[in-house]
XYZ file of C-alpha atoms in Angstrom:
81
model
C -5.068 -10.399 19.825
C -2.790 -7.972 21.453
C -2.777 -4.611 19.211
C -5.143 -3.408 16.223
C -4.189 -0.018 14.045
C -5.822 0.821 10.701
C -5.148 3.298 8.027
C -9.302 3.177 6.934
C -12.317 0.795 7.843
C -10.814 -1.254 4.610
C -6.831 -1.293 5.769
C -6.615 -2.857 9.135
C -3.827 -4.654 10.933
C -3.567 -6.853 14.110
C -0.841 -8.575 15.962
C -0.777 -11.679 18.288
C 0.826 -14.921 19.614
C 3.326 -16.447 17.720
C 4.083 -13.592 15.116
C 0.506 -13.570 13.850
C -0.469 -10.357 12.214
C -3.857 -10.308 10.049
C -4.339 -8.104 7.320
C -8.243 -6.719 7.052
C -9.219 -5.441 3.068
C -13.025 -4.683 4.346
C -14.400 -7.821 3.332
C -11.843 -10.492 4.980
C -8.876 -11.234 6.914
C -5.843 -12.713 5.457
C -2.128 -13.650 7.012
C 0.715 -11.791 6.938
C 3.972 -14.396 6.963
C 6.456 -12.660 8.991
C 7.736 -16.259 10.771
C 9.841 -15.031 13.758
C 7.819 -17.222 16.443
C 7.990 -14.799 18.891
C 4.471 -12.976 19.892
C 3.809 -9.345 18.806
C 2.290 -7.183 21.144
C 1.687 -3.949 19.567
C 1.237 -2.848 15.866
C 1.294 0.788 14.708
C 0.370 2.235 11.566
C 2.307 5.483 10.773
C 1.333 8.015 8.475
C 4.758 7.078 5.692
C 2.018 3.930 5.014
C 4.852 1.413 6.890
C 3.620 -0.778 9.850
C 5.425 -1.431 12.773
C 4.607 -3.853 14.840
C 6.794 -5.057 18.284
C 7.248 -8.278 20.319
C 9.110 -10.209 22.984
C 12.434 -11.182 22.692
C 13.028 -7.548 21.319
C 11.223 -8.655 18.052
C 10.538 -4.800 16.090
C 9.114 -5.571 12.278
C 8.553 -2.966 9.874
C 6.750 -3.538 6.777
C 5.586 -1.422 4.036
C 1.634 -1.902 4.523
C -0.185 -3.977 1.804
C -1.329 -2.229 -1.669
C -4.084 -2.925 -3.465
C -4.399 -3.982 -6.958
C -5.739 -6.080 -9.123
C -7.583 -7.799 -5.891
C -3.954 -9.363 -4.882
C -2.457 -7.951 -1.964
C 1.302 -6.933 -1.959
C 3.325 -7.547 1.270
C 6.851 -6.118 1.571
C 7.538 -6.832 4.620
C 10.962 -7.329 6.597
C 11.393 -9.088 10.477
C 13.709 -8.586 12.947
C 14.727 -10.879 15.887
């Protein structure tokens, strides 16, 4: 794992090899299909609710962070190579 940010202890993110970024709801991790191959190095979560999270090859993805409902969770998010 390369980079962790969180909006609370039950919204967490982390990034890592081969475009993995986990998603942390306070009871369990789930994957967040962004599918760009390259590895993410740093993740931050800024205070608009987005998440940005950058990589090599010039990778920068920016997604609006998961909502809640309904005990789905709802991911919006958009990569770049």
């Amino acid at each position: 794992l390369n980079g962790i940010c969180g909006f609370s202890e039950t919204d967490m993110y982390v990034v890592g090899a081969d475009s993995l970024i986990l998603h942390y709801n306070g009871s369990e991790w789930s994957g967040v299909d962004v599918g760009t191959g390259y590895d993410l190095n740093d993740i931050r979560c800024a205070g608009t609710g987005d998440i940005i999270a950058v990589g090599d090859g010039g990778t920068i993805i920016q997604a609006t962070a998961r909502t809640k409902g309904k005990g789905k969770d709802k991911d919006q998010g958009k990569g770049k190579k």
